[in-house]
Amino acid sequence: AGGGEVRVEKDEADKFRAAASDGILIRAGKTIEKPAEGAREFRGMSLRDLAIECVARAGRVNAHRLDDDTLFREAMTPDSQFAGVLSNAVNKTMATAYRTAQTTYQRWTGRGSVRDFKAATHYQISEAGDLLHMTQNGEFKFDEMRDQGVNKAVATFGRAFGFTRQAFINDDLDILTRIPEAYVRAARRGINRLVYRMLGTNPVIFDGQQLFAAAHNNVAAQGGNISVQTVGAGRQAMRTQRNLRGNEILNIGPRFIIVPAARETEAQQFLSNTIVPTTQANVNPFIGTLEPIADGELDALVAQGNPFPWFLAADPADVDTIEVTYLNGDDMPKLESQVGFDFLGIKWRIYIDYGVTVLDYRGLYMNPGA
């Protein structure tokens, strides 16, 4: 009959796997917004109880009478539901942990994508030449624009961990929750560290100059604390940056003030609007226009006794600065599992493909601090 609604239902195995994995996470104390139907029926089951349920569903008679070693071997076949339930629980744990990781780089860096592991070239196109006044019989003069290429590439970063016979016998849920969470946080932390190392070590970039250099007009001649005057000088330097040919003034405005943890309180005080100025000279024009970002990765890059620098950065939607590039745009760590003959249990490997590249210096400014 026409107009009938077609519905695709999950099969029984999928429903069981979703409910059982959510039941594991609930028992481990994890918050799940919308548990799968039936999940709460599994939250009181030990891993042994769950393995018995899985092998019984596969047709094993008297599964509850099996000793731990036999039960574990039968539950750990490559196509077993038990292995699928465990992997599903690990995947959900990873996804939740990745969303809540305490990193700051994603607030101010750009995000890019490449199709493979080969070096890809990111081109900056120069401004067009000014339009010339034409006489009645004048010829149009040809204008050739410039470009500047920056190579960027991604690499793979990963680790492996596993669920063993001992973890099964000990009913150890940490292997399925806390350990994946730790590796996911490590993945995010690795990106965060690399971004701030790129910012804080002042590396030589694509044009042979250091990222922050007098030739780039993006570093204070003399270090100072955060103030209207010093931030204003940084804003002026960013506003007056020019495009590749030097004809176009870019008028870049700072959106973020990036500081090490040692300067976090100073930045917060600078941007606080709780103090009402009594004179026009004391007005802070940056309140409400600059967003503070503090990250302890910058502190680790400062040698003992040296002043802590601070930085201004433009909005990545306005101008390129530092980009985190992912393979095919996928920023989520991937998980693969294997039930192996030489490993009594299940192995997982977690990996992510990314790279960090300075695309342009014009949207960044550094004050060495005082």
CSV table of C-alpha atoms in Angstrom, one decimal:
chain,number,residue,atom,x,y,z
A,1,ALA,CA,0.0,0.0,0.0
A,2,GLY,CA,1.2,3.5,-0.8
A,3,GLY,CA,2.1,6.0,1.9
A,4,GLY,CA,3.1,3.3,4.5
A,5,GLU,CA,5.9,4.1,6.9
A,6,VAL,CA,9.0,1.9,6.7
A,7,ARG,CA,10.8,1.5,10.1
A,8,VAL,CA,14.2,-0.2,10.6
A,9,GLU,CA,14.4,-1.7,14.0
A,10,LYS,CA,17.7,-2.7,15.8
A,11,ASP,CA,18.1,-6.4,15.9
A,12,GLU,CA,18.1,-8.2,19.3
A,13,ALA,CA,21.9,-8.5,19.4
A,14,ASP,CA,22.4,-4.7,18.9
A,15,LYS,CA,19.8,-3.9,21.6
A,16,PHE,CA,21.4,-6.3,24.0
A,17,ARG,CA,24.9,-4.9,23.3
A,18,ALA,CA,23.7,-1.3,23.9
A,19,ALA,CA,21.9,-2.1,27.1
A,20,ALA,CA,24.7,-4.3,28.5
A,21,SER,CA,27.4,-1.7,27.8
A,22,ASP,CA,25.3,1.1,29.3
A,23,GLY,CA,24.7,-1.1,32.3
A,24,ILE,CA,28.5,-1.5,32.8
A,25,LEU,CA,29.0,2.2,32.7
A,26,ILE,CA,26.1,2.9,35.2
A,27,ARG,CA,27.6,0.4,37.6
A,28,ALA,CA,31.0,2.1,37.2
A,29,GLY,CA,29.4,5.4,38.3
A,30,LYS,CA,29.3,7.1,34.9
A,31,THR,CA,26.4,9.4,34.0
A,32,ILE,CA,24.5,8.5,30.9
A,33,GLU,CA,21.9,11.0,29.7
A,34,LYS,CA,19.8,8.5,27.8
A,35,PRO,CA,20.6,4.9,28.8
A,36,ALA,CA,19.6,2.2,26.3
A,37,GLU,CA,16.4,0.4,27.0
A,38,GLY,CA,17.0,-2.3,29.6
A,39,ALA,CA,20.4,-0.9,30.7
A,40,ARG,CA,19.4,-0.7,34.4
A,41,GLU,CA,18.7,-4.5,34.4
A,42,PHE,CA,22.4,-5.1,33.8
A,43,ARG,CA,23.8,-2.6,36.3
A,44,GLY,CA,23.8,-5.2,39.1
A,45,MET,CA,25.7,-7.8,37.0
A,46,SER,CA,29.3,-8.6,37.5
A,47,LEU,CA,31.5,-9.1,34.4
A,48,ARG,CA,31.3,-12.9,35.1
A,49,ASP,CA,27.5,-12.7,35.1
A,50,LEU,CA,27.6,-10.8,31.9
A,51,ALA,CA,29.9,-13.3,30.3
A,52,ILE,CA,27.6,-16.1,31.3
A,53,GLU,CA,24.6,-14.2,29.7
A,54,CYS,CA,26.6,-13.8,26.5
A,55,VAL,CA,27.8,-17.3,26.0
A,56,ALA,CA,24.3,-18.6,27.0
A,57,ARG,CA,22.8,-16.5,24.3
A,58,ALA,CA,25.3,-18.1,21.9
A,59,GLY,CA,23.9,-21.5,22.7
A,60,ARG,CA,26.2,-22.7,25.5
A,61,VAL,CA,24.4,-25.0,27.9
A,62,ASN,CA,25.0,-24.7,31.6
A,63,ALA,CA,27.2,-21.7,31.1
A,64,HIS,CA,26.8,-20.7,34.8
A,65,ARG,CA,28.7,-23.9,35.8
A,66,LEU,CA,31.9,-23.0,33.8
A,67,ASP,CA,35.0,-22.1,35.8
A,68,ASP,CA,36.4,-18.7,35.3
A,69,ASP,CA,39.2,-19.7,32.8
A,70,THR,CA,36.9,-21.7,30.6
A,71,LEU,CA,34.2,-19.1,30.7
A,72,PHE,CA,36.6,-16.3,29.8
A,73,ARG,CA,38.0,-18.3,26.9
A,74,GLU,CA,34.6,-19.0,25.5
A,75,ALA,CA,33.4,-15.4,26.0
A,76,MET,CA,36.6,-14.0,24.3
A,77,THR,CA,36.0,-15.4,20.8
A,78,PRO,CA,36.4,-12.7,18.0
A,79,ASP,CA,32.7,-12.8,17.2
A,80,SER,CA,31.4,-12.9,20.8
A,81,GLN,CA,28.8,-10.6,22.1
A,82,PHE,CA,30.9,-10.2,25.3
A,83,ALA,CA,33.8,-8.6,23.4
A,84,GLY,CA,31.4,-6.3,21.5
A,85,VAL,CA,29.8,-5.2,24.8
A,86,LEU,CA,33.2,-4.4,26.3
A,87,SER,CA,34.3,-2.4,23.2
A,88,ASN,CA,31.0,-0.5,23.1
A,89,ALA,CA,31.5,0.5,26.7
A,90,VAL,CA,35.1,1.7,26.0
A,91,ASN,CA,34.0,3.7,23.0
A,92,LYS,CA,31.3,5.5,24.9
A,93,THR,CA,33.7,6.2,27.7
A,94,MET,CA,36.2,7.7,25.2
A,95,ALA,CA,33.6,9.9,23.5
A,96,THR,CA,32.5,11.4,26.8
A,97,ALA,CA,36.0,12.0,28.1
A,98,TYR,CA,37.1,13.6,24.9
A,99,ARG,CA,34.3,16.2,25.0
A,100,THR,CA,35.1,17.1,28.7
A,101,ALA,CA,39.0,17.2,28.4
A,102,GLN,CA,40.4,20.3,30.1
A,103,THR,CA,42.3,21.8,27.2
A,104,THR,CA,42.3,25.4,25.8
A,105,TYR,CA,43.9,25.2,22.3
A,106,GLN,CA,40.6,24.7,20.5
A,107,ARG,CA,39.3,28.1,21.7
A,108,TRP,CA,41.8,30.1,19.6
A,109,THR,CA,43.4,27.9,17.0
A,110,GLY,CA,42.2,27.1,13.5
A,111,ARG,CA,41.1,23.7,12.4
A,112,GLY,CA,42.1,22.1,9.1
A,113,SER,CA,41.9,18.8,7.2
A,114,VAL,CA,44.2,16.8,4.9
A,115,ARG,CA,43.3,13.7,2.9
A,116,ASP,CA,46.6,11.7,3.5
A,117,PHE,CA,49.9,11.8,5.3
A,118,LYS,CA,51.7,13.6,2.5
A,119,ALA,CA,52.8,17.2,3.2
A,120,ALA,CA,50.1,19.5,1.9
A,121,THR,CA,50.7,23.1,0.9
A,122,HIS,CA,48.5,25.9,2.4
A,123,TYR,CA,48.6,29.0,0.2
A,124,GLN,CA,48.3,32.6,1.3
A,125,ILE,CA,47.2,34.8,-1.5
A,126,SER,CA,48.4,38.4,-1.6
A,127,GLU,CA,46.3,41.4,-2.0
A,128,ALA,CA,45.4,42.7,-5.5
A,129,GLY,CA,47.2,45.8,-6.7
A,130,ASP,CA,45.4,49.2,-6.6
A,131,LEU,CA,43.1,50.0,-9.5
A,132,LEU,CA,44.8,52.7,-11.6
A,133,HIS,CA,43.2,55.8,-13.0
A,134,MET,CA,42.6,55.3,-16.7
A,135,THR,CA,42.9,57.9,-19.4
A,136,GLN,CA,40.6,57.8,-22.4
A,137,ASN,CA,43.0,55.8,-24.5
A,138,GLY,CA,45.0,54.2,-21.7
A,139,GLU,CA,46.0,50.6,-21.6
A,140,PHE,CA,45.1,48.3,-18.7
A,141,LYS,CA,48.3,47.3,-16.9
A,142,PHE,CA,48.6,43.7,-16.0
A,143,ASP,CA,48.8,42.9,-12.2
A,144,GLU,CA,50.3,39.7,-10.9
A,145,MET,CA,49.3,38.6,-7.4
A,146,ARG,CA,51.7,36.8,-5.1
A,147,ASP,CA,51.3,33.7,-3.0
A,148,GLN,CA,53.1,32.1,-0.2
A,149,GLY,CA,53.0,28.4,0.6
A,150,VAL,CA,53.1,26.8,4.0
A,151,ASN,CA,53.6,23.0,4.3
A,152,LYS,CA,51.4,21.1,6.8
A,153,ALA,CA,51.2,17.4,7.5
A,154,VAL,CA,49.8,15.0,10.0
A,155,ALA,CA,51.3,12.1,12.0
A,156,THR,CA,49.8,9.3,14.0
A,157,PHE,CA,49.9,9.2,17.8
A,158,GLY,CA,48.7,6.1,19.7
A,159,ARG,CA,48.8,3.6,22.5
A,160,ALA,CA,47.5,0.1,23.3
A,161,PHE,CA,45.9,-1.4,26.3
A,162,GLY,CA,43.9,-4.5,27.1
A,163,PHE,CA,41.4,-6.4,29.1
A,164,THR,CA,43.0,-9.5,30.6
A,165,ARG,CA,41.9,-12.7,32.4
A,166,GLN,CA,43.0,-11.1,35.7
A,167,ALA,CA,40.8,-8.1,35.1
A,168,PHE,CA,37.9,-10.4,34.3
A,169,ILE,CA,38.3,-12.5,37.5
A,170,ASN,CA,38.8,-9.3,39.6
A,171,ASP,CA,35.7,-7.7,38.0
A,172,ASP,CA,37.8,-4.7,37.3
A,173,LEU,CA,35.8,-2.0,35.5
A,174,ASP,CA,38.6,0.5,35.5
A,175,ILE,CA,40.0,-1.2,32.4
A,176,LEU,CA,36.8,-0.2,30.6
A,177,THR,CA,36.3,3.3,32.1
A,178,ARG,CA,39.3,5.0,33.8
A,179,ILE,CA,42.0,3.7,31.5
A,180,PRO,CA,40.3,4.8,28.2
A,181,GLU,CA,39.5,8.1,29.8
A,182,ALA,CA,43.1,8.6,30.7
A,183,TYR,CA,44.3,7.8,27.2
A,184,VAL,CA,41.7,10.1,25.6
A,185,ARG,CA,42.8,13.0,27.9
A,186,ALA,CA,46.4,12.2,26.9
A,187,ALA,CA,45.4,12.5,23.3
A,188,ARG,CA,43.9,16.0,23.8
A,189,ARG,CA,46.7,16.9,26.2
A,190,GLY,CA,49.3,16.0,23.5
A,191,ILE,CA,47.6,18.4,21.0
A,192,ASN,CA,47.4,21.1,23.7
A,193,ARG,CA,51.1,20.7,24.5
A,194,LEU,CA,52.2,20.9,20.9
A,195,VAL,CA,50.1,24.0,20.2
A,196,TYR,CA,51.6,25.9,23.2
A,197,ARG,CA,55.1,24.6,22.5
A,198,MET,CA,54.6,26.1,19.0
A,199,LEU,CA,53.5,29.4,20.6
A,200,GLY,CA,55.9,29.5,23.5
A,201,THR,CA,59.2,28.3,22.1
A,202,ASN,CA,59.2,30.9,19.3
A,203,PRO,CA,60.2,28.5,16.5
A,204,VAL,CA,61.6,29.4,13.0
A,205,ILE,CA,58.6,29.3,10.6
A,206,PHE,CA,58.0,29.1,6.9
A,207,ASP,CA,59.8,32.3,6.0
A,208,GLY,CA,63.0,31.5,7.8
A,209,GLN,CA,62.2,34.0,10.6
A,210,GLN,CA,61.2,33.2,14.2
A,211,LEU,CA,57.4,33.3,14.7
A,212,PHE,CA,57.8,36.4,16.9
A,213,ALA,CA,60.4,38.7,15.4
A,214,ALA,CA,61.0,42.4,14.8
A,215,ALA,CA,60.8,41.6,11.1
A,216,HIS,CA,57.2,40.4,11.6
A,217,ASN,CA,56.2,43.5,13.7
A,218,ASN,CA,54.6,41.2,16.2
A,219,VAL,CA,56.8,41.4,19.3
A,220,ALA,CA,57.1,44.1,21.9
A,221,ALA,CA,60.5,45.9,21.8
A,222,GLN,CA,60.5,45.8,25.6
A,223,GLY,CA,58.7,43.4,27.9
A,224,GLY,CA,56.1,44.7,30.3
A,225,ASN,CA,53.2,43.7,32.5
A,226,ILE,CA,49.6,43.6,31.2
A,227,SER,CA,48.2,47.1,31.0
A,228,VAL,CA,46.2,49.4,28.8
A,229,GLN,CA,49.4,50.8,27.4
A,230,THR,CA,51.1,47.4,26.6
A,231,VAL,CA,48.0,45.7,25.2
A,232,GLY,CA,47.3,48.9,23.2
A,233,ALA,CA,50.7,48.7,21.7
A,234,GLY,CA,50.1,45.1,20.7
A,235,ARG,CA,46.7,46.0,19.2
A,236,GLN,CA,48.3,48.8,17.2
A,237,ALA,CA,51.0,46.4,15.9
A,238,MET,CA,48.3,43.9,14.8
A,239,ARG,CA,46.1,46.6,13.2
A,240,THR,CA,49.0,47.8,11.1
A,241,GLN,CA,50.1,44.4,9.7
A,242,ARG,CA,50.3,44.4,6.0
A,243,ASN,CA,49.6,41.7,3.4
A,244,LEU,CA,52.2,39.9,1.3
A,245,ARG,CA,52.9,42.8,-1.1
A,246,GLY,CA,52.8,45.4,1.6
A,247,ASN,CA,49.9,47.4,0.0
A,248,GLU,CA,47.0,46.3,2.1
A,249,ILE,CA,46.7,47.1,5.8
A,250,LEU,CA,44.9,44.2,7.4
A,251,ASN,CA,43.3,45.9,10.4
A,252,ILE,CA,43.5,42.7,12.5
A,253,GLY,CA,42.0,43.1,16.0
A,254,PRO,CA,43.0,40.9,18.9
A,255,ARG,CA,40.3,38.6,20.2
A,256,PHE,CA,42.2,36.6,22.9
A,257,ILE,CA,44.9,37.4,25.5
A,258,ILE,CA,46.8,34.2,26.2
A,259,VAL,CA,48.7,33.9,29.4
A,260,PRO,CA,50.6,31.3,31.4
A,261,ALA,CA,49.0,30.3,34.7
A,262,ALA,CA,51.5,32.6,36.5
A,263,ARG,CA,49.7,35.6,34.8
A,264,GLU,CA,46.1,34.3,35.0
A,265,THR,CA,45.2,36.5,38.0
A,266,GLU,CA,46.8,39.5,36.4
A,267,ALA,CA,44.8,39.0,33.2
A,268,GLN,CA,41.6,38.5,35.1
A,269,GLN,CA,42.2,41.7,37.1
A,270,PHE,CA,43.0,43.6,33.9
A,271,LEU,CA,39.7,42.6,32.3
A,272,SER,CA,37.6,42.9,35.5
A,273,ASN,CA,34.7,45.4,35.2
A,274,THR,CA,34.0,45.5,38.9
A,275,ILE,CA,36.1,48.7,39.5
A,276,VAL,CA,34.4,51.9,38.2
A,277,PRO,CA,37.1,54.3,36.9
A,278,THR,CA,36.9,57.9,38.2
A,279,THR,CA,38.6,59.5,35.3
A,280,GLN,CA,38.6,59.0,31.5
A,281,ALA,CA,42.3,58.1,31.6
A,282,ASN,CA,41.6,55.1,33.8
A,283,VAL,CA,39.0,53.5,31.5
A,284,ASN,CA,40.0,50.1,30.2
A,285,PRO,CA,38.7,49.8,26.6
A,286,PHE,CA,39.6,46.1,26.4
A,287,ILE,CA,36.9,44.9,28.9
A,288,GLY,CA,34.4,42.9,27.0
A,289,THR,CA,36.5,42.8,23.8
A,290,LEU,CA,39.4,40.5,24.9
A,291,GLU,CA,38.8,36.9,26.1
A,292,PRO,CA,41.4,35.6,28.5
A,293,ILE,CA,42.9,32.1,28.1
A,294,ALA,CA,45.3,30.7,30.6
A,295,ASP,CA,47.2,27.5,30.2
A,296,GLY,CA,49.9,25.9,32.3
A,297,GLU,CA,51.7,24.4,29.3
A,298,LEU,CA,53.2,27.9,28.8
A,299,ASP,CA,54.6,28.0,32.3
A,300,ALA,CA,56.6,24.9,31.7
A,301,LEU,CA,58.4,26.6,28.8
A,302,VAL,CA,59.8,29.5,30.8
A,303,ALA,CA,63.3,29.0,32.4
A,304,GLN,CA,63.5,29.6,36.1
A,305,GLY,CA,64.1,33.3,36.8
A,306,ASN,CA,62.9,34.5,33.4
A,307,PRO,CA,59.7,36.7,33.1
A,308,PHE,CA,56.5,35.0,31.9
A,309,PRO,CA,55.5,36.2,28.4
A,310,TRP,CA,51.9,36.9,27.3
A,311,PHE,CA,50.3,36.9,23.9
A,312,LEU,CA,47.5,38.4,21.8
A,313,ALA,CA,45.7,36.3,19.1
A,314,ALA,CA,43.1,37.2,16.5
A,315,ASP,CA,39.9,35.3,16.0
A,316,PRO,CA,40.8,32.2,13.8
A,317,ALA,CA,37.6,33.0,11.8
A,318,ASP,CA,39.3,36.3,10.7
A,319,VAL,CA,42.9,35.3,10.0
A,320,ASP,CA,45.1,32.2,10.0
A,321,THR,CA,47.4,31.8,13.0
A,322,ILE,CA,48.1,28.3,14.3
A,323,GLU,CA,46.2,25.4,12.9
A,324,VAL,CA,45.5,21.9,14.2
A,325,THR,CA,45.1,19.7,11.2
A,326,TYR,CA,43.4,16.3,11.3
A,327,LEU,CA,43.3,13.5,8.8
A,328,ASN,CA,40.0,13.8,6.9
A,329,GLY,CA,38.9,16.4,9.5
A,330,ASP,CA,38.4,13.6,12.2
A,331,ASP,CA,39.4,15.0,15.6
A,332,MET,CA,38.1,12.1,17.6
A,333,PRO,CA,40.6,9.4,18.6
A,334,LYS,CA,39.8,6.1,16.9
A,335,LEU,CA,39.6,2.7,18.8
A,336,GLU,CA,40.3,-0.7,17.3
A,337,SER,CA,40.0,-4.0,19.1
A,338,GLN,CA,41.4,-7.4,18.6
A,339,VAL,CA,40.8,-10.7,20.4
A,340,GLY,CA,44.1,-12.4,20.0
A,341,PHE,CA,45.4,-16.0,20.1
A,342,ASP,CA,48.7,-14.9,21.8
A,343,PHE,CA,46.9,-12.6,24.3
A,344,LEU,CA,44.2,-14.1,26.6
A,345,GLY,CA,41.7,-11.3,26.4
A,346,ILE,CA,41.0,-8.3,24.2
A,347,LYS,CA,43.4,-5.7,23.0
A,348,TRP,CA,42.5,-2.1,22.1
A,349,ARG,CA,44.5,0.5,20.4
A,350,ILE,CA,43.7,4.1,20.5
A,351,TYR,CA,45.2,6.5,18.0
A,352,ILE,CA,44.6,9.9,16.4
A,353,ASP,CA,46.1,11.6,13.3
A,354,TYR,CA,47.0,15.3,13.6
A,355,GLY,CA,49.6,18.0,13.1
A,356,VAL,CA,50.2,21.5,14.3
A,357,THR,CA,51.4,24.2,12.0
A,358,VAL,CA,52.0,28.0,12.1
A,359,LEU,CA,50.1,29.3,9.0
A,360,ASP,CA,50.7,33.0,9.5
A,361,TYR,CA,52.3,35.3,12.1
A,362,ARG,CA,50.2,38.4,11.5
A,363,GLY,CA,47.4,37.4,13.9
A,364,LEU,CA,49.7,36.8,16.8
A,365,TYR,CA,51.6,39.1,19.1
A,366,MET,CA,54.0,38.5,22.0
A,367,ASN,CA,55.1,40.6,24.9
A,368,PRO,CA,58.1,39.0,26.6
A,369,GLY,CA,56.8,40.1,30.0
A,370,ALA,CA,58.6,41.9,32.9
